[in-house]
Short mmCIF file of C-alpha atoms in Angstrom, two decimals:
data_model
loop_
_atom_site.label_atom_id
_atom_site.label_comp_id
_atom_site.label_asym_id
_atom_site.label_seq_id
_atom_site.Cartn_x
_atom_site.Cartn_y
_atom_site.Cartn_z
CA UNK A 1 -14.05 1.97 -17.90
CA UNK A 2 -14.24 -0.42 -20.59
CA UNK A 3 -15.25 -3.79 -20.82
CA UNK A 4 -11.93 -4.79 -22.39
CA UNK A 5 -10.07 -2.47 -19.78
CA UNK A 6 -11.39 -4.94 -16.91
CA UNK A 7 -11.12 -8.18 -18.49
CA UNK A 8 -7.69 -7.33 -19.36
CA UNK A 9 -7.00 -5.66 -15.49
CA UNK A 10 -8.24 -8.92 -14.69
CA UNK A 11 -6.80 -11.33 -17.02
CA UNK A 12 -3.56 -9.36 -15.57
CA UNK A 13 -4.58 -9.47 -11.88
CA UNK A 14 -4.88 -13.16 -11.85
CA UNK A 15 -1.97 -14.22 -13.43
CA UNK A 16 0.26 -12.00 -10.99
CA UNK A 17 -1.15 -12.82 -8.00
CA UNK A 18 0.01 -16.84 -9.68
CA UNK A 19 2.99 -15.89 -10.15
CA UNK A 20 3.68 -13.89 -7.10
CA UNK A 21 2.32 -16.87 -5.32
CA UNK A 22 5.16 -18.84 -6.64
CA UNK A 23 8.36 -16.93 -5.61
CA UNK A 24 10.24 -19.18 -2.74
CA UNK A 25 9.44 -18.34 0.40
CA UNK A 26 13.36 -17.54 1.65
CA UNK A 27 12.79 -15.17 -1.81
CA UNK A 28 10.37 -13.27 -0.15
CA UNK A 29 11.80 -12.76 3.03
CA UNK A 30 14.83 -11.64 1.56
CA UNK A 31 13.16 -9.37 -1.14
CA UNK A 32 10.83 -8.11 1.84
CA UNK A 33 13.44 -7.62 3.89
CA UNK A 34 15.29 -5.37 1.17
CA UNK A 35 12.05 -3.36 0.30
CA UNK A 36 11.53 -2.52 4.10
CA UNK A 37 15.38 -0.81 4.58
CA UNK A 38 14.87 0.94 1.79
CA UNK A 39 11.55 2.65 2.81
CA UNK A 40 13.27 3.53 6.00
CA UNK A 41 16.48 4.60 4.41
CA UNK A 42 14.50 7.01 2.31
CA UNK A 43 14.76 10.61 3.56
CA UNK A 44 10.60 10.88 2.36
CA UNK A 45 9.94 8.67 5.28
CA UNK A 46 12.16 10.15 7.95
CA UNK A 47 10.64 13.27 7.14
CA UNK A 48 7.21 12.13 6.94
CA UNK A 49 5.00 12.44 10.24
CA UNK A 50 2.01 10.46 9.97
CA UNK A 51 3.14 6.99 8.09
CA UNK A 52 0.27 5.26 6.33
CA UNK A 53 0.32 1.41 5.94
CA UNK A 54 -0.99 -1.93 5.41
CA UNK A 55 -0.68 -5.00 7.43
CA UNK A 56 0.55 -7.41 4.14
CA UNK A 57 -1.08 -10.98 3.64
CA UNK A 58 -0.25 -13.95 1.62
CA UNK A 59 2.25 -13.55 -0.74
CA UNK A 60 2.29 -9.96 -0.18
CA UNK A 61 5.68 -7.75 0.24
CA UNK A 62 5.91 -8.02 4.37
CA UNK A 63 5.56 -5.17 5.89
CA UNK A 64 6.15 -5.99 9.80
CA UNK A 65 9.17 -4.71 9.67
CA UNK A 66 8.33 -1.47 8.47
CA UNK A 67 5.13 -1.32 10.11
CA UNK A 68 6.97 -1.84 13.41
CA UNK A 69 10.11 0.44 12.73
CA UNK A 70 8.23 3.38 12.14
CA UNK A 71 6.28 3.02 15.58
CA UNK A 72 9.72 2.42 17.17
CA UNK A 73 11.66 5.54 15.43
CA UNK A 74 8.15 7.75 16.85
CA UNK A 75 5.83 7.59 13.70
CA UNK A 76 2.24 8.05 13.48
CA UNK A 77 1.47 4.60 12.33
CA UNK A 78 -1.91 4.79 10.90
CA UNK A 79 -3.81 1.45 9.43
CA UNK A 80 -6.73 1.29 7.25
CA UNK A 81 -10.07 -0.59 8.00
CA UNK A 82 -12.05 -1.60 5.32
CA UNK A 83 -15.83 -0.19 5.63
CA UNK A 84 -17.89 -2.42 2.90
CA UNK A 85 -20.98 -0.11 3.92
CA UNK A 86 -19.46 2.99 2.71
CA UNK A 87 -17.55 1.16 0.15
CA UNK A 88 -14.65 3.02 1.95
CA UNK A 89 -11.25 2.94 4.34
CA UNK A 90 -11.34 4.41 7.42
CA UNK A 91 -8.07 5.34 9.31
CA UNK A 92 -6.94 4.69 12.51
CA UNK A 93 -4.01 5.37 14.79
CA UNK A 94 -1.88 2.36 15.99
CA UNK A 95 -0.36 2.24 19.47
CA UNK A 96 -0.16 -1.69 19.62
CA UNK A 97 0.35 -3.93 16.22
CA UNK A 98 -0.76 -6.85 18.29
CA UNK A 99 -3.52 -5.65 20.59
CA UNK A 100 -5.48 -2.96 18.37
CA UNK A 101 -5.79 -5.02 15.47
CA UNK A 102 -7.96 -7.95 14.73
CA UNK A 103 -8.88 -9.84 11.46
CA UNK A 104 -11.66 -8.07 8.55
CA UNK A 105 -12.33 -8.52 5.55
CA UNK A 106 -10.65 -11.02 3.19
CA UNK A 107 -8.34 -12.16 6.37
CA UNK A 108 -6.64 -9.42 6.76
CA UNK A 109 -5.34 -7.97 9.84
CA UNK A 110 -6.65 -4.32 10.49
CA UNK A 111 -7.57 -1.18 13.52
CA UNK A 112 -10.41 -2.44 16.17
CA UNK A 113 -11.89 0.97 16.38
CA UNK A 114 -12.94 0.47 20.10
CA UNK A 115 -8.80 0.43 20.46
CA UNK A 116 -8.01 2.97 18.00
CA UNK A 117 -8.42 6.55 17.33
CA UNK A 118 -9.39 7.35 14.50
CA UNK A 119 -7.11 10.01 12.01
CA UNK A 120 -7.91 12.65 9.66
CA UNK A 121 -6.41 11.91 6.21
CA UNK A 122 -5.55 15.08 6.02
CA UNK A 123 -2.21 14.32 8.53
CA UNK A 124 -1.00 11.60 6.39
CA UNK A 125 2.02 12.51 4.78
CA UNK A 126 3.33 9.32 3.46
CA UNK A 127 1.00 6.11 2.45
CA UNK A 128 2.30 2.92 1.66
CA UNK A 129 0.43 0.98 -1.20
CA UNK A 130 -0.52 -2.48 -1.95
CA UNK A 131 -1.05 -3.74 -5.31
CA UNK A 132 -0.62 -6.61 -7.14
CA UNK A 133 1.08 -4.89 -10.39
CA UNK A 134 2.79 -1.54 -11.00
CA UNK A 135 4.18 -0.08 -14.19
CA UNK A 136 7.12 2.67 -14.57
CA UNK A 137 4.77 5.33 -14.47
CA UNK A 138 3.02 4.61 -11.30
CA UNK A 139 0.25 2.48 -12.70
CA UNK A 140 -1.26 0.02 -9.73
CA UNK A 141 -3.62 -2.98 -10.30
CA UNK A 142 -4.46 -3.93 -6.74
CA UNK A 143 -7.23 -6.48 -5.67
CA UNK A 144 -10.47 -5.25 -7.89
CA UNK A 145 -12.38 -3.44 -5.00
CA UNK A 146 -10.64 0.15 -5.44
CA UNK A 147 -10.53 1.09 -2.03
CA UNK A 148 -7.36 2.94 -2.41
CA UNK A 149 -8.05 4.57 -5.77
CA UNK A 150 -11.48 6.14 -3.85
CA UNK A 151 -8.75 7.08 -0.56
CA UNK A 152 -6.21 8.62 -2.73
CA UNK A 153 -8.46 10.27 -5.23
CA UNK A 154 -10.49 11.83 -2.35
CA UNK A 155 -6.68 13.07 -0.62
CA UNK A 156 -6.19 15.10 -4.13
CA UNK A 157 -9.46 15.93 -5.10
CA UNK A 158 -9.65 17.56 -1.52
CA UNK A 159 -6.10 19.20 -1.65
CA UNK A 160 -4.43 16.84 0.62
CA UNK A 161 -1.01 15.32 -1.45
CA UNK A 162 0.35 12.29 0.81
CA UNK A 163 3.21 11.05 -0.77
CA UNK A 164 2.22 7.08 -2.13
CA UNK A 165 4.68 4.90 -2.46
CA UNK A 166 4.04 1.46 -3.96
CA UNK A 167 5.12 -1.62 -2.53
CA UNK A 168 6.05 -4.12 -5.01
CA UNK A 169 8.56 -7.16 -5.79
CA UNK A 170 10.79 -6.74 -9.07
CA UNK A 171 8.27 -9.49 -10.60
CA UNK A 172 5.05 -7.59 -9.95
CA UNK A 173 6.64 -4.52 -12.12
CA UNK A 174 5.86 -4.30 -15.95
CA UNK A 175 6.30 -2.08 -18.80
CA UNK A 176 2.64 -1.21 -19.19
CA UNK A 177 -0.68 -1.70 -17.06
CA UNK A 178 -4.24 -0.60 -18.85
CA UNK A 179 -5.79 2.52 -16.77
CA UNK A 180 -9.13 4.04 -16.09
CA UNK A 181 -10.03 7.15 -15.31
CA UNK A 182 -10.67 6.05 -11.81
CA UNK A 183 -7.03 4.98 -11.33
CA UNK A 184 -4.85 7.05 -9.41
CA UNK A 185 -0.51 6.11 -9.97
CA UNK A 186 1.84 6.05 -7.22
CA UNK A 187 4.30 8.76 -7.00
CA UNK A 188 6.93 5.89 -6.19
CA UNK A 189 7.56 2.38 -6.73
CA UNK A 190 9.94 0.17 -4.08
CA UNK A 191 11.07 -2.65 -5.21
CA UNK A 192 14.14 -4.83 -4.06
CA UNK A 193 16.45 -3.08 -6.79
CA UNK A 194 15.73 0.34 -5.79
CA UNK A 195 13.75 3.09 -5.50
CA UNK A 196 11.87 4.56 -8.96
CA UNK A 197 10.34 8.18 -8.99
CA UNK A 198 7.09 7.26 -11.14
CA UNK A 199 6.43 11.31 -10.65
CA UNK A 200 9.18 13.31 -10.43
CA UNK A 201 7.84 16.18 -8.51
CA UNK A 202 6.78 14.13 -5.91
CA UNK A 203 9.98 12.76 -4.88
CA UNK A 204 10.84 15.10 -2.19
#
Protein backbone atom coordinates (compact mmCIF):
# COMPACT_ATOMS: atom_id res chain seq x y z
CA UNK A 1 0.00 0.00 0.00
CA UNK A 2 1.04 3.40 -0.58
CA UNK A 3 1.75 6.16 1.51
CA UNK A 4 -0.72 8.35 -0.37
CA UNK A 5 -3.26 5.32 -0.45
CA UNK A 6 -3.45 5.60 3.54
CA UNK A 7 -3.35 9.17 4.08
CA UNK A 8 -6.04 9.48 1.64
CA UNK A 9 -8.09 6.12 3.30
CA UNK A 10 -7.59 8.18 6.18
CA UNK A 11 -8.17 11.66 5.24
CA UNK A 12 -11.52 9.77 3.98
CA UNK A 13 -12.10 7.70 7.15
CA UNK A 14 -12.18 10.68 9.33
CA UNK A 15 -14.28 12.88 7.63
CA UNK A 16 -17.09 10.07 7.35
CA UNK A 17 -17.10 8.91 10.55
CA UNK A 18 -17.85 13.32 11.09
CA UNK A 19 -20.28 13.27 9.07
CA UNK A 20 -21.96 10.07 9.95
CA UNK A 21 -21.72 11.36 13.44
CA UNK A 22 -23.95 14.15 12.46
CA UNK A 23 -27.10 12.52 10.93
CA UNK A 24 -30.18 13.12 13.57
CA UNK A 25 -30.65 10.61 15.72
CA UNK A 26 -34.64 9.89 14.69
CA UNK A 27 -32.50 9.71 11.05
CA UNK A 28 -30.81 6.86 12.15
CA UNK A 29 -33.35 4.95 13.66
CA UNK A 30 -35.41 5.29 10.78
CA UNK A 31 -32.58 4.61 8.18
CA UNK A 32 -31.55 1.60 10.57
CA UNK A 33 -34.72 0.49 10.81
CA UNK A 34 -35.09 0.40 6.84
CA UNK A 35 -31.61 -1.31 6.33
CA UNK A 36 -32.59 -4.13 8.86
CA UNK A 37 -36.14 -5.20 6.79
CA UNK A 38 -34.38 -5.22 3.96
CA UNK A 39 -31.62 -7.71 5.03
CA UNK A 40 -34.40 -9.89 6.23
CA UNK A 41 -36.57 -9.41 3.23
CA UNK A 42 -33.70 -10.58 1.11
CA UNK A 43 -34.11 -14.19 -0.07
CA UNK A 44 -29.82 -14.43 0.50
CA UNK A 45 -30.61 -14.27 4.13
CA UNK A 46 -33.57 -16.59 4.43
CA UNK A 47 -31.57 -18.97 2.68
CA UNK A 48 -28.48 -18.46 4.48
CA UNK A 49 -27.78 -20.85 7.60
CA UNK A 50 -25.13 -19.54 9.65
CA UNK A 51 -25.71 -15.48 9.76
CA UNK A 52 -22.55 -13.55 10.52
CA UNK A 53 -22.79 -10.15 12.35
CA UNK A 54 -21.69 -7.31 14.32
CA UNK A 55 -23.07 -5.81 17.39
CA UNK A 56 -23.08 -1.85 15.84
CA UNK A 57 -21.72 1.11 18.08
CA UNK A 58 -21.93 4.79 17.91
CA UNK A 59 -23.21 6.13 14.99
CA UNK A 60 -23.15 2.87 13.40
CA UNK A 61 -26.19 1.35 11.17
CA UNK A 62 -28.10 -0.62 14.28
CA UNK A 63 -28.14 -3.85 13.96
CA UNK A 64 -30.34 -5.20 17.06
CA UNK A 65 -32.91 -5.71 15.09
CA UNK A 66 -31.37 -7.87 12.74
CA UNK A 67 -29.11 -9.39 15.09
CA UNK A 68 -32.17 -10.45 17.11
CA UNK A 69 -34.54 -11.47 14.13
CA UNK A 70 -32.32 -13.87 12.78
CA UNK A 71 -31.98 -15.75 16.27
CA UNK A 72 -35.81 -15.57 16.45
CA UNK A 73 -36.58 -16.90 12.69
CA UNK A 74 -33.76 -20.05 13.86
CA UNK A 75 -30.39 -18.58 12.52
CA UNK A 76 -26.98 -19.41 13.48
CA UNK A 77 -26.14 -16.06 14.85
CA UNK A 78 -22.46 -15.98 14.99
CA UNK A 79 -20.45 -12.72 16.49
CA UNK A 80 -16.92 -11.87 16.10
CA UNK A 81 -14.36 -11.24 18.98
CA UNK A 82 -11.57 -9.28 18.33
CA UNK A 83 -8.12 -11.21 19.23
CA UNK A 84 -5.35 -8.21 19.26
CA UNK A 85 -2.74 -11.16 19.91
CA UNK A 86 -3.34 -12.82 16.71
CA UNK A 87 -4.22 -9.63 15.11
CA UNK A 88 -7.41 -11.68 14.29
CA UNK A 89 -11.48 -12.37 14.78
CA UNK A 90 -12.51 -15.27 16.27
CA UNK A 91 -16.17 -16.54 15.89
CA UNK A 92 -18.55 -17.55 18.17
CA UNK A 93 -22.08 -18.89 18.35
CA UNK A 94 -24.78 -16.71 20.08
CA UNK A 95 -27.59 -18.25 22.13
CA UNK A 96 -28.19 -15.05 24.35
CA UNK A 97 -27.48 -11.28 22.88
CA UNK A 98 -27.57 -10.16 26.46
CA UNK A 99 -25.89 -12.83 28.55
CA UNK A 100 -22.96 -14.17 26.18
CA UNK A 101 -21.69 -10.95 25.30
CA UNK A 102 -19.68 -8.47 27.22
CA UNK A 103 -17.70 -5.28 26.22
CA UNK A 104 -13.82 -5.61 24.16
CA UNK A 105 -12.04 -3.72 22.45
CA UNK A 106 -12.84 -0.12 21.45
CA UNK A 107 -16.34 -0.53 23.55
CA UNK A 108 -17.79 -2.73 21.65
CA UNK A 109 -20.08 -5.39 22.62
CA UNK A 110 -18.82 -8.97 21.57
CA UNK A 111 -18.93 -13.34 22.42
CA UNK A 112 -17.54 -14.19 26.17
CA UNK A 113 -15.96 -17.35 25.00
CA UNK A 114 -16.56 -19.11 28.43
CA UNK A 115 -20.48 -18.63 27.12
CA UNK A 116 -19.97 -19.26 23.59
CA UNK A 117 -18.99 -21.93 21.26
CA UNK A 118 -16.89 -21.21 19.10
CA UNK A 119 -17.71 -21.70 14.91
CA UNK A 120 -15.78 -22.75 12.02
CA UNK A 121 -15.81 -20.04 9.31
CA UNK A 122 -16.23 -22.42 7.09
CA UNK A 123 -20.35 -22.62 8.07
CA UNK A 124 -20.84 -19.02 7.53
CA UNK A 125 -22.84 -18.43 4.68
CA UNK A 126 -23.79 -14.87 4.98
CA UNK A 127 -21.56 -12.04 6.91
CA UNK A 128 -22.72 -8.77 7.60
CA UNK A 129 -20.03 -5.92 7.28
CA UNK A 130 -19.18 -2.80 9.02
CA UNK A 131 -17.45 -0.03 7.45
CA UNK A 132 -17.37 3.41 7.53
CA UNK A 133 -17.44 4.00 3.52
CA UNK A 134 -18.43 1.84 0.55
CA UNK A 135 -18.27 2.57 -3.14
CA UNK A 136 -20.54 0.97 -6.08
CA UNK A 137 -18.19 -1.65 -6.58
CA UNK A 138 -17.96 -3.05 -3.17
CA UNK A 139 -15.06 -0.98 -1.96
CA UNK A 140 -15.13 -0.79 2.18
CA UNK A 141 -13.02 1.63 4.34
CA UNK A 142 -13.78 0.36 7.81
CA UNK A 143 -11.93 1.46 11.08
CA UNK A 144 -7.98 1.13 10.01
CA UNK A 145 -7.24 -2.24 11.87
CA UNK A 146 -8.32 -4.69 8.89
CA UNK A 147 -9.71 -7.29 10.83
CA UNK A 148 -12.28 -8.11 8.30
CA UNK A 149 -10.13 -7.75 5.19
CA UNK A 150 -7.65 -10.62 7.05
CA UNK A 151 -11.39 -12.75 7.91
CA UNK A 152 -12.67 -12.45 4.47
CA UNK A 153 -9.46 -12.83 2.58
CA UNK A 154 -8.64 -15.99 4.62
CA UNK A 155 -12.69 -17.35 3.74
CA UNK A 156 -11.53 -17.05 -0.16
CA UNK A 157 -8.09 -17.73 -0.08
CA UNK A 158 -9.22 -21.04 1.72
CA UNK A 159 -12.24 -21.77 -0.65
CA UNK A 160 -14.89 -20.78 1.69
CA UNK A 161 -17.31 -17.86 -0.31
CA UNK A 162 -19.74 -16.37 2.52
CA UNK A 163 -21.81 -14.03 0.94
CA UNK A 164 -20.73 -10.17 2.53
CA UNK A 165 -23.03 -7.81 2.55
CA UNK A 166 -22.15 -4.25 3.60
CA UNK A 167 -24.00 -2.31 5.95
CA UNK A 168 -24.06 1.24 5.15
CA UNK A 169 -26.31 4.57 5.30
CA UNK A 170 -26.97 6.35 1.79
CA UNK A 171 -24.31 9.05 3.15
CA UNK A 172 -21.47 6.63 3.82
CA UNK A 173 -21.75 5.51 -0.10
CA UNK A 174 -19.47 7.27 -2.75
CA UNK A 175 -18.51 7.05 -6.25
CA UNK A 176 -14.94 5.96 -5.61
CA UNK A 177 -12.83 4.70 -2.49
CA UNK A 178 -8.77 4.19 -3.04
CA UNK A 179 -7.92 0.24 -2.65
CA UNK A 180 -5.01 -1.90 -1.71
CA UNK A 181 -4.23 -5.04 -2.51
CA UNK A 182 -5.17 -6.13 0.93
CA UNK A 183 -8.77 -4.93 0.47
CA UNK A 184 -11.34 -7.34 -0.11
CA UNK A 185 -15.15 -5.57 -1.66
CA UNK A 186 -18.40 -6.63 -0.51
CA UNK A 187 -20.48 -8.60 -2.80
CA UNK A 188 -23.46 -6.26 -1.62
CA UNK A 189 -24.14 -2.96 -0.31
CA UNK A 190 -27.58 -2.20 1.95
CA UNK A 191 -28.41 0.93 2.25
CA UNK A 192 -31.87 2.59 3.12
CA UNK A 193 -32.70 2.98 -0.74
CA UNK A 194 -32.14 -0.49 -1.63
CA UNK A 195 -30.21 -3.24 -2.19
CA UNK A 196 -26.96 -2.88 -4.83
CA UNK A 197 -25.22 -6.10 -6.27
CA UNK A 198 -21.48 -4.69 -6.09
CA UNK A 199 -20.70 -8.41 -7.72
CA UNK A 200 -23.11 -9.75 -9.73
CA UNK A 201 -22.41 -13.37 -9.39
CA UNK A 202 -22.69 -13.24 -5.93
CA UNK A 203 -26.14 -12.16 -5.65
CA UNK A 204 -27.80 -15.41 -5.29
Amino acid sequence: MTRGTICAKEQLRREMIRLRNRLPEADRVHCSRTISEILLQSDQWKNSRVVMSYMSFGSEVDTSLFNAASMQEGKILVLPKVEVMANALSTYRISDLESDLETGQWGIREPRPEACRPIEPGRIDFILVPGVAFDLGGGRIGYGKGFYDRFIGNCRKEGRAPLTVGASFGMQLLANIPLSPNDWPVDVIVTEKGWHCCQPDRND
